[in-house]
XYZ file of C-alpha atoms in Angstrom:
365
model
C 72.222 114.169 111.344
C 69.802 116.978 112.257
C 68.263 119.313 109.708
C 69.763 122.689 108.927
C 67.647 125.719 109.953
C 66.801 128.525 107.693
C 69.815 130.569 108.378
C 72.172 127.628 107.773
C 70.401 126.734 104.562
C 70.816 130.352 103.254
C 74.451 130.133 103.979
C 74.698 126.861 102.134
C 72.877 128.231 99.144
C 75.773 130.808 98.665
C 78.179 128.003 97.819
C 77.883 128.545 94.099
C 79.181 132.130 94.531
C 82.363 130.868 96.101
C 83.803 129.539 92.796
C 86.030 132.507 92.179
C 87.615 132.878 88.787
C 91.196 131.367 88.796
C 93.840 133.952 87.799
C 94.842 131.736 84.918
C 91.263 131.695 83.510
C 91.146 135.509 83.819
C 94.205 135.976 81.716
C 94.216 137.562 78.242
C 95.996 134.471 76.754
C 95.595 133.707 73.077
C 94.563 130.413 71.414
C 98.339 129.692 70.951
C 98.941 129.663 74.694
C 100.162 126.458 76.212
C 97.931 126.017 79.233
C 99.644 123.796 81.846
C 98.045 125.288 85.001
C 95.011 123.444 85.925
C 95.954 119.816 85.793
C 93.611 119.041 82.830
C 94.017 115.873 80.739
C 94.860 117.281 77.274
C 94.749 113.816 75.689
C 90.877 114.152 75.712
C 88.016 112.022 77.048
C 87.129 108.507 76.144
C 85.807 108.102 72.578
C 82.785 106.409 74.199
C 82.153 109.580 76.280
C 82.282 111.704 73.113
C 79.865 109.322 71.362
C 77.440 109.504 74.328
C 77.470 113.299 74.297
C 76.862 113.398 70.607
C 73.982 110.916 70.925
C 72.260 113.036 73.494
C 72.700 116.414 71.908
C 69.053 116.177 70.418
C 67.646 115.814 74.000
C 68.813 119.103 75.387
C 65.260 120.352 75.621
C 64.390 117.682 77.992
C 65.269 117.785 81.770
C 67.702 115.223 83.053
C 65.887 111.992 83.919
C 67.080 108.321 84.259
C 70.661 109.333 83.491
C 71.211 110.277 87.036
C 70.101 106.821 88.388
C 72.184 105.121 85.627
C 75.334 106.821 86.696
C 74.614 106.417 90.338
C 74.057 102.636 89.900
C 77.192 102.360 87.711
C 79.270 103.964 90.556
C 77.520 101.747 93.150
C 78.630 98.662 91.218
C 82.156 99.962 90.865
C 82.495 100.976 94.434
C 80.520 98.084 95.935
C 78.376 100.618 97.814
C 74.623 101.258 98.057
C 73.254 104.212 95.999
C 72.303 105.891 99.263
C 75.929 106.495 99.989
C 76.644 108.256 96.668
C 76.124 111.892 95.981
C 76.777 113.206 92.332
C 78.330 116.524 91.550
C 81.445 118.501 92.002
C 80.551 119.123 95.689
C 83.722 119.918 97.655
C 82.927 123.556 98.297
C 79.200 122.816 99.036
C 80.289 120.039 101.443
C 82.583 122.414 103.223
C 79.928 125.114 103.664
C 77.409 122.488 104.791
C 79.711 121.064 107.430
C 80.582 124.581 108.581
C 77.082 125.735 108.883
C 75.919 122.592 110.624
C 76.719 122.971 114.229
C 77.359 126.756 114.131
C 80.419 128.964 113.943
C 83.707 127.929 115.302
C 84.015 124.456 113.672
C 87.632 123.711 112.721
C 88.785 122.142 109.437
C 92.223 120.651 109.367
C 94.069 120.335 106.112
C 97.630 120.164 104.720
C 99.266 123.291 103.378
C 100.210 124.281 100.852
C 97.259 122.388 99.360
C 94.053 122.461 97.260
C 91.703 124.720 99.133
C 88.231 124.324 97.558
C 86.719 122.782 100.664
C 88.462 124.829 103.307
C 87.830 128.104 101.344
C 84.131 127.452 101.585
C 83.872 127.254 105.374
C 84.375 130.988 106.146
C 80.866 132.255 105.409
C 79.428 130.038 108.119
C 82.284 130.864 110.647
C 84.461 127.960 110.005
C 88.076 127.957 111.137
C 90.894 126.661 108.908
C 93.703 124.857 110.604
C 96.683 124.439 108.238
C 99.335 121.794 108.827
C 102.665 121.929 106.987
C 103.677 119.030 104.737
C 106.476 116.858 106.002
C 110.033 117.072 104.633
C 109.012 114.748 101.622
C 106.221 117.210 100.862
C 103.699 114.482 101.794
C 100.666 114.822 104.164
C 102.108 114.822 107.708
C 99.593 112.324 109.047
C 100.761 112.450 112.683
C 100.885 116.283 112.752
C 97.293 116.365 111.237
C 95.932 113.819 113.726
C 97.513 115.920 116.610
C 95.364 118.974 115.508
C 92.058 117.037 116.043
C 90.069 118.353 119.075
C 86.559 118.912 120.274
C 86.029 121.709 117.943
C 87.132 119.800 114.771
C 84.394 119.419 112.194
C 86.460 117.572 109.526
C 89.963 116.623 108.378
C 90.467 117.202 104.668
C 93.210 115.289 102.886
C 94.204 115.086 99.242
C 95.922 111.830 98.101
C 97.876 112.050 95.766
C 98.510 115.491 97.209
C 98.090 118.762 95.253
C 100.426 120.541 94.406
C 103.152 118.038 95.384
C 101.721 115.005 93.724
C 103.043 112.755 96.513
C 101.159 109.707 97.778
C 101.419 108.483 101.339
C 102.433 104.839 102.059
C 99.168 102.777 101.456
C 98.921 101.016 104.849
C 100.113 104.026 106.794
C 97.544 106.323 105.056
C 94.614 103.953 105.464
C 95.448 103.154 109.116
C 95.880 106.797 109.912
C 92.470 107.806 108.272
C 90.830 104.919 110.063
C 92.181 106.279 113.415
C 91.262 109.883 112.755
C 87.766 108.913 111.687
C 87.215 107.664 115.212
C 87.315 111.226 116.451
C 85.896 113.292 113.423
C 84.863 113.090 109.809
C 87.765 112.577 107.431
C 87.372 113.738 103.813
C 89.731 112.262 101.370
C 90.000 113.859 97.962
C 91.061 111.143 95.442
C 90.910 113.382 92.356
C 94.336 112.111 91.178
C 94.377 108.568 92.610
C 93.698 106.747 89.263
C 96.964 108.121 87.966
C 98.667 105.582 90.333
C 98.786 101.989 88.964
C 97.614 100.589 92.322
C 94.786 103.036 93.048
C 92.417 100.212 93.965
C 94.622 99.306 96.975
C 95.324 103.002 97.896
C 91.670 104.165 97.959
C 90.116 104.588 101.406
C 86.634 103.768 100.106
C 86.802 100.450 101.911
C 86.719 102.288 105.203
C 83.371 103.787 104.324
C 82.051 100.200 103.660
C 83.427 99.331 107.200
C 81.181 102.129 108.641
C 83.960 104.560 109.347
C 83.188 108.383 109.481
C 84.918 108.916 106.117
C 83.955 110.580 102.820
C 85.756 110.137 99.519
C 85.650 112.493 96.670
C 86.325 111.599 93.041
C 86.044 113.556 89.868
C 85.800 113.000 86.186
C 87.613 116.334 85.509
C 91.213 114.853 85.692
C 92.104 111.473 84.289
C 88.747 111.194 82.430
C 89.244 114.423 80.604
C 85.877 115.896 81.340
C 86.905 119.103 83.133
C 84.459 121.376 81.236
C 81.469 119.196 82.094
C 82.201 119.462 85.907
C 81.032 116.092 87.202
C 82.285 114.100 90.077
C 80.868 112.156 93.028
C 81.188 111.770 96.823
C 81.043 108.548 98.781
C 80.010 108.974 102.323
C 78.094 107.690 105.270
C 74.270 107.417 104.598
C 73.320 110.039 107.221
C 75.621 112.730 105.646
C 74.437 111.941 102.100
C 70.823 112.032 103.121
C 71.200 115.368 104.761
C 72.911 116.969 101.798
C 70.409 115.487 99.377
C 67.594 116.888 101.418
C 69.102 120.328 100.582
C 68.766 119.428 96.808
C 72.519 118.765 96.409
C 73.132 116.047 93.826
C 69.563 116.324 92.419
C 68.719 116.200 88.826
C 68.098 119.878 88.485
C 71.633 120.655 89.419
C 73.207 118.154 86.993
C 73.140 118.175 83.153
C 72.482 115.198 80.903
C 75.690 115.574 78.923
C 77.772 115.304 82.042
C 75.979 112.395 83.385
C 76.025 110.286 80.067
C 79.672 111.128 79.486
C 80.661 110.022 82.959
C 78.770 106.721 82.576
C 80.237 105.982 79.206
C 83.779 106.903 80.626
C 83.326 104.287 83.454
C 82.251 101.660 80.709
C 85.419 102.324 78.693
C 87.486 99.742 80.738
C 90.832 100.330 78.917
C 90.649 104.167 78.953
C 92.131 104.870 82.448
C 95.119 102.603 81.946
C 95.947 104.166 78.582
C 95.768 107.727 80.072
C 97.894 106.669 82.953
C 100.592 105.395 80.765
C 100.689 108.449 78.452
C 100.877 110.742 81.569
C 103.495 108.645 83.215
C 105.792 108.689 80.155
C 105.540 112.444 79.960
C 106.024 112.907 83.635
C 109.258 110.739 83.564
C 110.598 113.028 80.827
C 110.203 115.934 83.199
C 111.895 114.042 86.101
C 114.866 113.042 83.798
C 115.312 116.855 83.231
C 115.304 117.546 86.933
C 117.804 114.722 87.675
C 120.075 115.914 84.943
C 119.956 119.448 86.299
C 120.102 118.389 89.879
C 116.873 120.119 90.758
C 114.918 119.131 93.802
C 111.517 117.680 92.777
C 108.768 115.607 94.364
C 107.968 112.015 93.404
C 104.665 113.159 91.883
C 102.133 110.483 90.948
C 99.662 112.949 89.507
C 99.308 114.505 86.047
C 101.686 117.348 86.998
C 105.201 117.843 88.235
C 106.402 119.901 91.233
C 109.961 121.255 91.533
C 112.173 123.803 93.146
C 113.213 126.309 90.595
C 115.572 128.005 93.064
C 114.113 131.440 92.149
C 110.845 133.201 93.043
C 107.734 131.580 91.539
C 106.574 134.960 90.150
C 109.795 135.446 88.240
C 109.470 131.876 86.631
C 105.761 132.316 85.972
C 106.341 135.696 84.254
C 109.290 134.444 82.119
C 107.129 131.606 80.878
C 104.036 133.653 80.363
C 106.075 135.888 78.151
C 106.620 132.885 75.996
C 102.874 131.976 75.995
C 103.148 129.409 78.684
C 100.806 129.289 81.741
C 101.724 127.341 84.822
C 100.207 126.652 88.254
C 99.835 129.287 90.823
C 102.310 130.005 93.597
C 102.220 127.742 96.621
C 103.487 129.684 99.659
C 105.394 129.133 101.803
C 107.099 127.101 99.009
C 107.787 130.279 97.201
C 110.440 128.850 94.768
C 108.534 125.839 93.884
C 106.638 125.435 90.610
C 103.785 123.153 89.482
C 103.381 122.409 85.825
C 100.657 120.156 84.459
C 101.306 117.423 81.951
C 100.336 118.575 78.535
C 100.517 117.059 75.074
C 103.945 115.687 74.190
C 104.716 118.514 71.800
C 103.694 121.038 74.464
C 105.713 119.340 77.139
C 108.819 119.420 74.893
C 108.522 123.172 74.376
C 107.868 123.881 78.071
C 110.768 121.637 79.221
C 113.225 123.568 76.945
C 111.849 126.947 78.313
C 112.214 125.650 81.893
C 115.651 124.222 81.228
C 116.711 127.698 80.115
C 115.509 129.261 83.247
C 117.148 126.811 85.560
C 120.643 127.507 86.945
C 123.290 125.730 84.944
C 124.898 122.495 86.295
């Protein structure tokens, strides 16, 4: 991959400014507010992560050092991939801007809509063009329709699996085969932020395609199931050339990462029982929601994430306002699914309160 020129690098350097404040974060909510909007894990991080953070508080006067290599090597061992194919950081927006700037204006970025837009929102400053593809009738990624949008101008296809906001997962073989086929024509970026909420995530991941040499990048984060949202740490697995080009820009370097994030992430990976425990807790709470929807004959998705998605049969704005009046914050609207609502899984006592409030809003059976 060729180097970016000065203009392209200046565009890339603006990526940090793209993280606009989420409307929920800008609210005037009190401490008593039940926040079920951002798909956080309220059960908290691994105790080992908390211990690691505490142990390193005295070193905050020192720049990050070996912690970067330690986490990178831990990920390399877990993913069976060389460190040269690993880039640390929450880099979806930076990756989008980088790919848009590289090659000039007019590059197309294909994604499912409604969907999580961090990557595609970042392409506009460099002249990127966003191509949205509606979800299928099961509110899953429409793999055939996405593939049909690939052309000579396509810079990347961006997929989220499990999808956000629907929480749906595609059939494992169908998804991996589709990504493999699309990667023969363009870079395919798969956001697996919620994949570890599925019990068979090791079979569902497309990381194996990267090991095969396919033009695929996989994004993972410690902000969701690992409960480290405020520390903002994740990683990308990608072809060596792409990782090398981005690292040359300083992306994923020690000065852009903090010690506490790195040691917490490493400790989280070392806590081998943590993910399964979190998955079980979330699944139990999610099923309680689904039971309500079945009882009330409400259409809902087969969400596999730490959130539910359902058709309230009334405008999202009306539902959100009614819940906000009771101190409950929910996910943003997802047009064109204007009556659908996404609610994150909270603590059991929070979920009980919110389920009752939602039940009161739903039409009677």
